[in-house]
Short mmCIF file of C-alpha atoms in Angstrom, two decimals:
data_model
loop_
_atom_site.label_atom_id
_atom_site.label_comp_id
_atom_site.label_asym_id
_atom_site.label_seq_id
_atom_site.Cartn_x
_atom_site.Cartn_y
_atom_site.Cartn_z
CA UNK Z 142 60.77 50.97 100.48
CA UNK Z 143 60.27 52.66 103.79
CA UNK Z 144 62.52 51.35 106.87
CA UNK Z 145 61.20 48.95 109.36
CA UNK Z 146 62.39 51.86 112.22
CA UNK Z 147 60.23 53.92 110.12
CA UNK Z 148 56.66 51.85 110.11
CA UNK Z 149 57.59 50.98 113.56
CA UNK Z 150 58.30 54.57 114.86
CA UNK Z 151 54.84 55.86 113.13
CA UNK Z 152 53.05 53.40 114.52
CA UNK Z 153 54.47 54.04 117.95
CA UNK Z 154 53.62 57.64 117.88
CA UNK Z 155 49.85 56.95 116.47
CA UNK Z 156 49.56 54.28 119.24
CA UNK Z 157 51.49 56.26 122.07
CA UNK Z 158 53.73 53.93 122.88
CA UNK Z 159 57.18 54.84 124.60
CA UNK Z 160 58.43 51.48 124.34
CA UNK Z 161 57.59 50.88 120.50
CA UNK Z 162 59.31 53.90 119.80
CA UNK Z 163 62.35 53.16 122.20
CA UNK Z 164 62.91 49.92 120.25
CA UNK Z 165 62.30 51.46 116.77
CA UNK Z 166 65.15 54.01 117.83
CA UNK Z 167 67.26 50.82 119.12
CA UNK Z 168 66.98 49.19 115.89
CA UNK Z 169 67.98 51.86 113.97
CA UNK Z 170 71.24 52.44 116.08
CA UNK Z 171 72.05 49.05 115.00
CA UNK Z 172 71.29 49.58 111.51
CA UNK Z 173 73.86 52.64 111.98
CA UNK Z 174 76.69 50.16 113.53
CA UNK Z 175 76.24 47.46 110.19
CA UNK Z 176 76.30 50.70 107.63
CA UNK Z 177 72.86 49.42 106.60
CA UNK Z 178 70.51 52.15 104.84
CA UNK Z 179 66.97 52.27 104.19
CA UNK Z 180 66.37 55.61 103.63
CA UNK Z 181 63.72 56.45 100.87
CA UNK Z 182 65.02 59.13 97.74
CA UNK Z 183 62.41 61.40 99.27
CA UNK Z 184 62.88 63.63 95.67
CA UNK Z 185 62.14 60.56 93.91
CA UNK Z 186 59.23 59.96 95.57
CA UNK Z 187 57.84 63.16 95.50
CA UNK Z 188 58.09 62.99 91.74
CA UNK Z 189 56.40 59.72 91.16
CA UNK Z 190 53.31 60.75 93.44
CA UNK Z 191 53.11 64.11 92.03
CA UNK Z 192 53.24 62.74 88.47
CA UNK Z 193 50.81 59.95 89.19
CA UNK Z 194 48.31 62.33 90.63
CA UNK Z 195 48.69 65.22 87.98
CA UNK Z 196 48.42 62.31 85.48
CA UNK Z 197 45.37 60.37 86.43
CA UNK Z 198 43.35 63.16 87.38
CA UNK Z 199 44.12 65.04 84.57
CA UNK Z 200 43.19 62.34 81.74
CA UNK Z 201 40.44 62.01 84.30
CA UNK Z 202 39.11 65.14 83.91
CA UNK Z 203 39.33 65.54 80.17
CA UNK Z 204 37.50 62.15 79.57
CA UNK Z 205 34.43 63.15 82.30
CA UNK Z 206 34.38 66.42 80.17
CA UNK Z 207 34.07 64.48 76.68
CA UNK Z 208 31.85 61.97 78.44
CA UNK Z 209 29.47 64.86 79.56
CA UNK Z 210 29.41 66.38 76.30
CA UNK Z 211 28.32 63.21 74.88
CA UNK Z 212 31.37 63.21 71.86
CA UNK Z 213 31.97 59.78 70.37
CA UNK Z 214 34.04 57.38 71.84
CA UNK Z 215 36.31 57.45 69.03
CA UNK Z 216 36.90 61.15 69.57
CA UNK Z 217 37.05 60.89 73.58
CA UNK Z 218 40.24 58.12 72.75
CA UNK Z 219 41.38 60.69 70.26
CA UNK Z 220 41.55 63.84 72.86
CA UNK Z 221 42.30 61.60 75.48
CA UNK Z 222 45.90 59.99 74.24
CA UNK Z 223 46.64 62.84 72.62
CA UNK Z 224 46.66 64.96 76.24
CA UNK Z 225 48.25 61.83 77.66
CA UNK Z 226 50.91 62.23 75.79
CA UNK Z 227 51.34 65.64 75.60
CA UNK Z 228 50.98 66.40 79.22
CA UNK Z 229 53.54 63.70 80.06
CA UNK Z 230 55.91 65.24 77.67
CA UNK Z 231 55.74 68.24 79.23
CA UNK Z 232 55.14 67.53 82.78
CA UNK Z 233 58.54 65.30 82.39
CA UNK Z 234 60.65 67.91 80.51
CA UNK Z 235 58.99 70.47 83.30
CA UNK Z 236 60.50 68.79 86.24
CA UNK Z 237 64.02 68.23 83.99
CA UNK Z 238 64.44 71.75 83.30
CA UNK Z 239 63.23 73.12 86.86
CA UNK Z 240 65.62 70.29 88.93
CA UNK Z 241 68.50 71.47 86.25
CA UNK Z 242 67.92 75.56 86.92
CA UNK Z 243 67.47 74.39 91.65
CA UNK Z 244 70.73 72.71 91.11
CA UNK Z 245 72.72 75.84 88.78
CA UNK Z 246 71.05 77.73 91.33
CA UNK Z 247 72.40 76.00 94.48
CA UNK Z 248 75.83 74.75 93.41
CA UNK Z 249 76.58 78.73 92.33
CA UNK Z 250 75.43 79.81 95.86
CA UNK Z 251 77.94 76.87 97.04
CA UNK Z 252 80.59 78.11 95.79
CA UNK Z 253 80.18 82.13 96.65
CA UNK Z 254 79.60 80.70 100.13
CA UNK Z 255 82.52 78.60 100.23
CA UNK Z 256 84.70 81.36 99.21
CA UNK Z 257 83.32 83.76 101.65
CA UNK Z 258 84.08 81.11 104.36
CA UNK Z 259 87.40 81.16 103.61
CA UNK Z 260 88.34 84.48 102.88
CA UNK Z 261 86.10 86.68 105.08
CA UNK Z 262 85.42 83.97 108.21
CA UNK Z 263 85.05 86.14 111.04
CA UNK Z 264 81.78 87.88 109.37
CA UNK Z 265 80.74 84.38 108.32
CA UNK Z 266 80.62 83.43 111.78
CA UNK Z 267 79.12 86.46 113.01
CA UNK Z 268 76.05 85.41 110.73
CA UNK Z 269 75.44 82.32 112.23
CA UNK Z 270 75.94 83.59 115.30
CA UNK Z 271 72.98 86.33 114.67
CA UNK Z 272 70.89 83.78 113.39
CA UNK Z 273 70.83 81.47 116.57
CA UNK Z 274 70.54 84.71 118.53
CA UNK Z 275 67.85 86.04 116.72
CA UNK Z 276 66.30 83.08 115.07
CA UNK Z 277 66.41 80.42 117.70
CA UNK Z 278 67.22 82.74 121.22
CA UNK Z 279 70.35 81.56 121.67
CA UNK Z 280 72.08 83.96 124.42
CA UNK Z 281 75.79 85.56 122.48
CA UNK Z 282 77.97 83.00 124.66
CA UNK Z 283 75.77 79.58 123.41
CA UNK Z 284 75.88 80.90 119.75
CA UNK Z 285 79.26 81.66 119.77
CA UNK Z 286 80.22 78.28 121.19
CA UNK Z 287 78.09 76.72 118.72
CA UNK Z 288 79.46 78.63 115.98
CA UNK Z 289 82.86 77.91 117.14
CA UNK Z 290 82.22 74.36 117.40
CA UNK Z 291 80.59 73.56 113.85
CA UNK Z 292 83.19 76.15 112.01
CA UNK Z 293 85.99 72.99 113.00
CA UNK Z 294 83.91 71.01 110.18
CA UNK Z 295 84.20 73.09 107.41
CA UNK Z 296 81.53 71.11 105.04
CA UNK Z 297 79.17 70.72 107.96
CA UNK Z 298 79.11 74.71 108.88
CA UNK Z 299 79.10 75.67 105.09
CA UNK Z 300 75.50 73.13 104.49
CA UNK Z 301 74.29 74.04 107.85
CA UNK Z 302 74.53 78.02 106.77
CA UNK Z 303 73.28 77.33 103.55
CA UNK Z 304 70.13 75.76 104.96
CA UNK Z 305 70.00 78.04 107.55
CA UNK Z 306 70.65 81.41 105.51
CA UNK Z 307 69.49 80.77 102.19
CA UNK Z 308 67.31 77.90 102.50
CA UNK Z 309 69.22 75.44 100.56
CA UNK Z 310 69.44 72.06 101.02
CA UNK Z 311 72.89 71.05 99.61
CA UNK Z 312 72.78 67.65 97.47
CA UNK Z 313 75.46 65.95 95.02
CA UNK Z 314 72.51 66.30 92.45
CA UNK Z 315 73.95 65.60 88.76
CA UNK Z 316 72.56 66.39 85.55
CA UNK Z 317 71.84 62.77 85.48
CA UNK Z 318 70.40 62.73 88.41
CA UNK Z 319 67.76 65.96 86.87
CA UNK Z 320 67.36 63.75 83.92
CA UNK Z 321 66.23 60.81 86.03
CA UNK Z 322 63.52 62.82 87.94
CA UNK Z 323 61.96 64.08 84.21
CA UNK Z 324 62.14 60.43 83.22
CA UNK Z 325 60.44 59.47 86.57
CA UNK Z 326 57.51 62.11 86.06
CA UNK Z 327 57.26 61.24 82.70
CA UNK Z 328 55.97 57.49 83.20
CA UNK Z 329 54.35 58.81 86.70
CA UNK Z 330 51.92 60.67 84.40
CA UNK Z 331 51.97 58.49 81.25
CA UNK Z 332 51.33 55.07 83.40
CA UNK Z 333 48.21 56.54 85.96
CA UNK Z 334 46.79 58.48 83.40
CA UNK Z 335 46.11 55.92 81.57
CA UNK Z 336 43.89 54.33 84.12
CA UNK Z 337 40.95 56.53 83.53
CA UNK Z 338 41.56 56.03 79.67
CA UNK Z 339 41.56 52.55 79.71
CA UNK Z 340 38.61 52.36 81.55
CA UNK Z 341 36.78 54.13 79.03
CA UNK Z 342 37.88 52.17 76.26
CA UNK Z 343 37.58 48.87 78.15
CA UNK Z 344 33.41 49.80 78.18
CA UNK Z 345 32.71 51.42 75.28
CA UNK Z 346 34.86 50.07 72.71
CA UNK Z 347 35.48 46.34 74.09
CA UNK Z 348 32.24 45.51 75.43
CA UNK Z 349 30.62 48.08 72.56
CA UNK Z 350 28.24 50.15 75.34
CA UNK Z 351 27.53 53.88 74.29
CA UNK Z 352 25.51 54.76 77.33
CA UNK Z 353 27.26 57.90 78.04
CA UNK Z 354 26.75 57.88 82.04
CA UNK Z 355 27.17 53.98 82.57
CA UNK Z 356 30.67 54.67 81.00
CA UNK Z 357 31.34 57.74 83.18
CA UNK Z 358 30.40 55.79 85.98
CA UNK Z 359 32.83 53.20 85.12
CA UNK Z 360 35.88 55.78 84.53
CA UNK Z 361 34.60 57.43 88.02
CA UNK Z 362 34.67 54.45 90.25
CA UNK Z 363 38.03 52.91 88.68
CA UNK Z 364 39.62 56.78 88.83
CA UNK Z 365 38.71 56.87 92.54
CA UNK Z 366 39.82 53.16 94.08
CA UNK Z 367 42.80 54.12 92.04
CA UNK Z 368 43.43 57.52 94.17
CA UNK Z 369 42.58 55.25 97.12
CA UNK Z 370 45.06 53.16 96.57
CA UNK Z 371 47.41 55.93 96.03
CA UNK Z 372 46.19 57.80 99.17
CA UNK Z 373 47.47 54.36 101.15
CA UNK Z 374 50.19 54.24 99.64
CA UNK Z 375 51.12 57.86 100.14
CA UNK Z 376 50.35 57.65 103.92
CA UNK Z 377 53.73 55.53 104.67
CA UNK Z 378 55.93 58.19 103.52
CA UNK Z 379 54.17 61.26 105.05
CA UNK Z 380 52.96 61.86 108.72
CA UNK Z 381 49.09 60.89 107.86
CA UNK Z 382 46.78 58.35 109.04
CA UNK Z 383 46.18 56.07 105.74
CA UNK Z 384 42.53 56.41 105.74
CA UNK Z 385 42.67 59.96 106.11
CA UNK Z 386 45.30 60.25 103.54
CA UNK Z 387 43.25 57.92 100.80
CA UNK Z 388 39.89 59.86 101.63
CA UNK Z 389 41.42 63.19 100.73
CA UNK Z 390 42.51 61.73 97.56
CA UNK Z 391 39.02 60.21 96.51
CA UNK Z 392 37.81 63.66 97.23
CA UNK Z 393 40.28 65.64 95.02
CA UNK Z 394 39.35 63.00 92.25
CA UNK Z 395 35.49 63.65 92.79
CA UNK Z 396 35.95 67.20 92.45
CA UNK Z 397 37.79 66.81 89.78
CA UNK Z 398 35.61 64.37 87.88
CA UNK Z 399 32.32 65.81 88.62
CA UNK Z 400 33.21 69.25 87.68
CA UNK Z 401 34.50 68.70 83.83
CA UNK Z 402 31.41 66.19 83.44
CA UNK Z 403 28.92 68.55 84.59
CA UNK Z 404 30.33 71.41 82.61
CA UNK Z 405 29.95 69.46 79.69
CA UNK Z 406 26.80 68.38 80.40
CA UNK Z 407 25.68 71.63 80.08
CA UNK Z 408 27.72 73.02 77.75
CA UNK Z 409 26.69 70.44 75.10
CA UNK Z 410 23.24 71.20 76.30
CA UNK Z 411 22.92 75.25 75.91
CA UNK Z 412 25.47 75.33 73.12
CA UNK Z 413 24.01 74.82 69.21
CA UNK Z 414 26.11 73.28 66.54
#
């Protein structure tokens, strides 16, 4: 869950308010001094929202597509699980392989920069040093004295160049860790994908209703509070107002829905069998 200096600190800086922000600041000191931490697995979290996104409005879009084209509900359950699944499959197994191949990628580039800090230091330096100079307008005698200060912590200067000169963000990411993250996409997309689906089945096959817009209408307005929901939820991890945030969903979901519904609309209406 997201910190209490972190709700507190947002809402200071939406609000204004020096003081709110000085005690959200205090508060986390203090957290520092018990070795308390709240901090969020931001990568974690990126992968659920992603996935629950992808998911939902994908199964979202092929239902409003069936739905348009007026196919049977059987069929639309058919297409529908069968994309569920498959997407999920591959949406987890996606993220698995891609987190696998960032981590070769950065732990390789770890280790060629750890052994040109130690065997060729002086033109390690000299990098940094031309990067605070050039990058951030450093004069020579404050990069130098910066370089020369971080290069006592070995660890710290090798992550800060890496970040710096590569763009790597250096993590003690395991393979578990990769396998976790497809795992986590994989139910992301399986569990709000099946919102839509089950929305669809809960008109037409419990309650037995074959009007083909009443049941788009009912996928479309559960699809969307969903996304709201989501948008809200979203907003305490990332810099946006929650209303905003929600909004923008609803109106990626629209899009989405209306688009694959209308197309088959008219598709089912110009094409002969």
């Amino acid at each position: 869950m997201v910190s209490k200096k972190t709700i507190e600190a947002r809402k200071a800086y939406y609000n204004e308010d020096v003081v709110l922000s000085k005690e959200a600041h205090d508060f986390y000191h203090n957290l520092d001094k018990h070795g308390e931490n709240h901090n969020l697995d931001k990568d974690n979290l990126k992968t659920i929202i992603f996935g629950s996104l992808d998911g939902i409005i994908t199964i979202f879009a092929i239902v409003s597509g069936c739905v348009g084209a007026k196919i049977t509900p059987t069929q639309v359950i058919i297409i529908g699980i069968g994309n569920l699944f498959a997407n999920a499959i591959s949406m987890g197994f996606s993220e698995y392989t891609s987190s696998t191949a960032q981590r070769d990628f950065m732990l390789a580039e770890k280790k060629r920069e750890e052994w040109e800090i130690e065997n060729c230091p002086s033109e390690e330096k000299q990098e940094m040093i031309d990067i605070y100079m050039n990058k951030y307008k450093f004069d020579s005698e404050d990069a130098r004295n910066l370089v020369e200060i971080t290069f006592r912590n070995k660890n710290f200067f090798l992550e800060h160049m890496m970040s710096e000169e590569l763009g790597l963000i250096v993590t003690n990411e395991d393979k578990n860790e990769c396998l976790k993250k497809g795992i986590i996409m994989f139910l992301s997309f399986a569990v709000f994908g099946i919102i839509p689906l089950s929305a669809y089945v809960a008109y037409t096959v419990f309650f037995g209703y074959t009007d083909y817009t009443t049941s788009f209408l009912v996928v479309f307005i559960s699809t969307l509070t969903t996304l709201f929901i989501l948008g809200l939820f979203k907003s305490q991890f990332t810099n946006q107002k929650p209303i905003t945030c929600a909004l923008y969903m609803v109106l990626n979901g629209m899009i989405a829905g209306m688009v694959p519904f209308l197309l088959g609309v008219v598709l089912k209406n110009n094409i002969s069998e």
